[in-house]
Amino acid sequence: MKRTWQDINTLINNKRRDKRNICTLKRPNDGGVTNDPTEIPNLINRHFATVGQNLSNQFPSSKHDFREYLKYPSPTNSFYFDAVTPLEVEMEILLLPANMAHGLYLFAAPILKGARTIISKPLANIMNASTKTCTNRANF
């Protein structure tokens, strides 16, 4: 198995990445070149932040609304959440770091982990009820 991963890494050149910094970059608007280390990240960010819009502008406008292509109308202002299971709650509790306190009353993680089988069902019920009724703790 190790040999397989070595071969895969060799094929995709995973170990030989060029790690040089970008020290010069061409400005898209005026064609000038900059080597200002504070301007380069802004140019890169601006490029990636506008890629979607620039690509979209290359397509002709449509006379049709996108909803016309949908088979079923989309319900407005709605979300759907799968029900949380007690097992999922237990698994999340087990992921808590042992040396940190969490939650409203800062219960220690070992206490929560020890009580996970007892508290997982009520916690799952509370979470599921809050998503069904669109309420949260502030509304109780």
mmCIF file of C-alpha atoms in Angstrom:
data_model
loop_
_atom_site.group_PDB
_atom_site.id
_atom_site.type_symbol
_atom_site.label_atom_id
_atom_site.label_comp_id
_atom_site.label_asym_id
_atom_site.label_seq_id
_atom_site.Cartn_x
_atom_site.Cartn_y
_atom_site.Cartn_z
ATOM 1 C CA MET A 1 0.000 0.000 0.000
ATOM 2 C CA LYS A 2 2.839 2.387 0.858
ATOM 3 C CA ARG A 3 4.423 1.746 -2.526
ATOM 4 C CA THR A 4 1.111 2.516 -4.245
ATOM 5 C CA TRP A 5 0.942 5.927 -2.566
ATOM 6 C CA GLN A 6 4.568 6.613 -3.483
ATOM 7 C CA ASP A 7 3.738 5.860 -7.111
ATOM 8 C CA ILE A 8 0.636 8.063 -7.002
ATOM 9 C CA ASN A 9 2.624 10.938 -5.473
ATOM 10 C CA THR A 10 5.289 10.523 -8.139
ATOM 11 C CA LEU A 11 2.669 10.638 -10.889
ATOM 12 C CA ILE A 12 0.960 13.761 -9.595
ATOM 13 C CA ASN A 13 4.221 15.466 -8.623
ATOM 14 C CA ASN A 14 2.962 15.893 -5.063
ATOM 15 C CA LYS A 15 6.423 16.310 -3.548
ATOM 16 C CA ARG A 16 7.892 18.676 -6.134
ATOM 17 C CA ARG A 17 5.791 21.770 -5.784
ATOM 18 C CA ASP A 18 7.372 25.072 -6.639
ATOM 19 C CA LYS A 19 7.357 27.072 -3.416
ATOM 20 C CA ARG A 20 8.670 30.365 -4.699
ATOM 21 C CA ASN A 21 6.862 33.536 -3.675
ATOM 22 C CA ILE A 22 5.170 35.706 -6.277
ATOM 23 C CA CYS A 23 7.314 38.819 -6.388
ATOM 24 C CA THR A 24 6.011 40.466 -9.580
ATOM 25 C CA LEU A 25 2.501 40.579 -10.998
ATOM 26 C CA LYS A 26 0.892 42.223 -14.020
ATOM 27 C CA ARG A 27 -2.029 44.555 -13.275
ATOM 28 C CA PRO A 28 -5.079 43.548 -15.348
ATOM 29 C CA ASN A 29 -6.470 47.049 -15.933
ATOM 30 C CA ASP A 30 -3.489 49.119 -17.022
ATOM 31 C CA GLY A 31 -1.081 46.347 -18.025
ATOM 32 C CA GLY A 32 1.532 47.711 -15.653
ATOM 33 C CA VAL A 33 3.643 45.521 -13.418
ATOM 34 C CA THR A 34 3.879 45.704 -9.642
ATOM 35 C CA ASN A 35 6.333 44.266 -7.163
ATOM 36 C CA ASP A 36 4.657 45.872 -4.139
ATOM 37 C CA PRO A 37 4.132 43.040 -1.602
ATOM 38 C CA THR A 38 0.952 44.724 -0.307
ATOM 39 C CA GLU A 39 -0.580 45.199 -3.770
ATOM 40 C CA ILE A 40 0.075 41.650 -5.050
ATOM 41 C CA PRO A 41 -2.309 39.874 -2.618
ATOM 42 C CA ASN A 42 -5.001 42.476 -3.354
ATOM 43 C CA LEU A 43 -4.655 41.888 -7.107
ATOM 44 C CA ILE A 44 -4.890 38.122 -6.605
ATOM 45 C CA ASN A 45 -7.919 38.472 -4.299
ATOM 46 C CA ARG A 46 -9.633 40.842 -6.738
ATOM 47 C CA HIS A 47 -8.998 38.386 -9.578
ATOM 48 C CA PHE A 48 -10.519 35.404 -7.769
ATOM 49 C CA ALA A 49 -13.369 37.480 -6.323
ATOM 50 C CA THR A 50 -14.445 38.563 -9.817
ATOM 51 C CA VAL A 51 -13.897 35.329 -11.769
ATOM 52 C CA GLY A 52 -17.549 34.274 -11.463
ATOM 53 C CA GLN A 53 -18.948 37.627 -12.551
ATOM 54 C CA ASN A 54 -16.460 37.933 -15.428
ATOM 55 C CA LEU A 55 -17.311 34.431 -16.639
ATOM 56 C CA SER A 56 -21.032 35.154 -16.325
ATOM 57 C CA ASN A 57 -20.639 38.317 -18.398
ATOM 58 C CA GLN A 58 -19.308 36.226 -21.299
ATOM 59 C CA PHE A 59 -22.661 34.453 -21.687
ATOM 60 C CA PRO A 60 -25.583 36.128 -23.433
ATOM 61 C CA SER A 61 -28.501 37.241 -21.299
ATOM 62 C CA SER A 62 -31.476 34.927 -21.258
ATOM 63 C CA LYS A 63 -35.061 35.973 -21.778
ATOM 64 C CA HIS A 64 -36.146 33.175 -19.451
ATOM 65 C CA ASP A 65 -36.105 33.090 -15.688
ATOM 66 C CA PHE A 66 -34.113 30.194 -14.221
ATOM 67 C CA ARG A 67 -37.243 28.957 -12.407
ATOM 68 C CA GLU A 68 -38.784 28.050 -15.767
ATOM 69 C CA TYR A 69 -36.271 25.210 -16.041
ATOM 70 C CA LEU A 70 -37.114 23.701 -12.652
ATOM 71 C CA LYS A 71 -39.369 20.664 -12.650
ATOM 72 C CA TYR A 72 -41.038 21.581 -9.357
ATOM 73 C CA PRO A 73 -41.484 25.060 -7.911
ATOM 74 C CA SER A 74 -39.145 25.803 -5.062
ATOM 75 C CA PRO A 75 -40.814 26.580 -1.730
ATOM 76 C CA THR A 76 -40.037 30.120 -0.661
ATOM 77 C CA ASN A 77 -38.351 30.935 2.621
ATOM 78 C CA SER A 78 -37.823 27.339 3.686
ATOM 79 C CA PHE A 79 -35.075 25.132 5.037
ATOM 80 C CA TYR A 80 -35.036 21.421 5.633
ATOM 81 C CA PHE A 81 -33.022 19.780 8.388
ATOM 82 C CA ASP A 82 -32.593 16.051 8.818
ATOM 83 C CA ALA A 83 -33.519 14.935 12.307
ATOM 84 C CA VAL A 84 -30.615 14.653 14.723
ATOM 85 C CA THR A 85 -30.197 11.180 16.166
ATOM 86 C CA PRO A 86 -29.040 10.383 19.701
ATOM 87 C CA LEU A 87 -26.085 8.520 18.174
ATOM 88 C CA GLU A 88 -24.993 11.688 16.339
ATOM 89 C CA VAL A 89 -25.191 13.638 19.605
ATOM 90 C CA GLU A 90 -23.078 10.989 21.341
ATOM 91 C CA MET A 91 -20.497 11.088 18.558
ATOM 92 C CA GLU A 92 -20.222 14.893 18.834
ATOM 93 C CA ILE A 93 -19.816 14.634 22.614
ATOM 94 C CA LEU A 94 -17.028 12.095 22.134
ATOM 95 C CA LEU A 95 -15.231 14.585 19.862
ATOM 96 C CA LEU A 96 -15.019 17.200 22.635
ATOM 97 C CA PRO A 97 -11.429 17.768 23.798
ATOM 98 C CA ALA A 98 -10.989 16.280 27.275
ATOM 99 C CA ASN A 99 -9.118 19.297 28.655
ATOM 100 C CA MET A 100 -11.660 21.991 27.708
ATOM 101 C CA ALA A 101 -15.019 23.119 29.107
ATOM 102 C CA HIS A 102 -17.952 23.784 26.749
ATOM 103 C CA GLY A 103 -21.470 25.084 26.758
ATOM 104 C CA LEU A 104 -23.679 27.388 28.744
ATOM 105 C CA TYR A 105 -22.563 26.205 32.190
ATOM 106 C CA LEU A 106 -19.095 25.110 31.094
ATOM 107 C CA PHE A 107 -19.553 21.420 31.912
ATOM 108 C CA ALA A 108 -16.264 19.599 31.766
ATOM 109 C CA ALA A 109 -15.958 17.304 28.757
ATOM 110 C CA PRO A 110 -15.325 14.168 30.870
ATOM 111 C CA ILE A 111 -18.663 14.700 32.656
ATOM 112 C CA LEU A 112 -20.503 15.080 29.341
ATOM 113 C CA LYS A 113 -18.743 12.026 27.938
ATOM 114 C CA GLY A 114 -19.700 9.966 30.985
ATOM 115 C CA ALA A 115 -23.345 11.030 30.747
ATOM 116 C CA ARG A 116 -23.591 10.897 26.947
ATOM 117 C CA THR A 117 -25.856 7.828 26.792
ATOM 118 C CA ILE A 118 -28.280 9.451 29.247
ATOM 119 C CA ILE A 119 -28.343 12.964 27.753
ATOM 120 C CA SER A 120 -28.094 12.168 24.041
ATOM 121 C CA LYS A 121 -31.808 11.394 23.535
ATOM 122 C CA PRO A 122 -33.145 14.521 25.318
ATOM 123 C CA LEU A 123 -30.591 16.706 23.524
ATOM 124 C CA ALA A 124 -31.559 15.222 20.151
ATOM 125 C CA ASN A 125 -35.244 15.824 20.973
ATOM 126 C CA ILE A 126 -34.548 19.456 21.904
ATOM 127 C CA MET A 127 -32.586 20.047 18.693
ATOM 128 C CA ASN A 128 -35.244 18.406 16.550
ATOM 129 C CA ALA A 129 -38.058 20.322 18.245
ATOM 130 C CA SER A 130 -36.250 23.634 17.738
ATOM 131 C CA THR A 131 -35.811 23.034 14.001
ATOM 132 C CA LYS A 132 -39.465 22.009 13.586
ATOM 133 C CA THR A 133 -40.859 25.023 15.406
ATOM 134 C CA CYS A 134 -38.202 27.520 14.283
ATOM 135 C CA THR A 135 -37.395 28.451 17.860
ATOM 136 C CA ASN A 136 -34.145 28.651 19.732
ATOM 137 C CA ARG A 137 -33.081 28.942 23.345
ATOM 138 C CA ALA A 138 -33.669 32.717 23.362
ATOM 139 C CA ASN A 139 -37.386 32.103 22.707
ATOM 140 C CA PHE A 140 -37.933 29.624 25.562
#
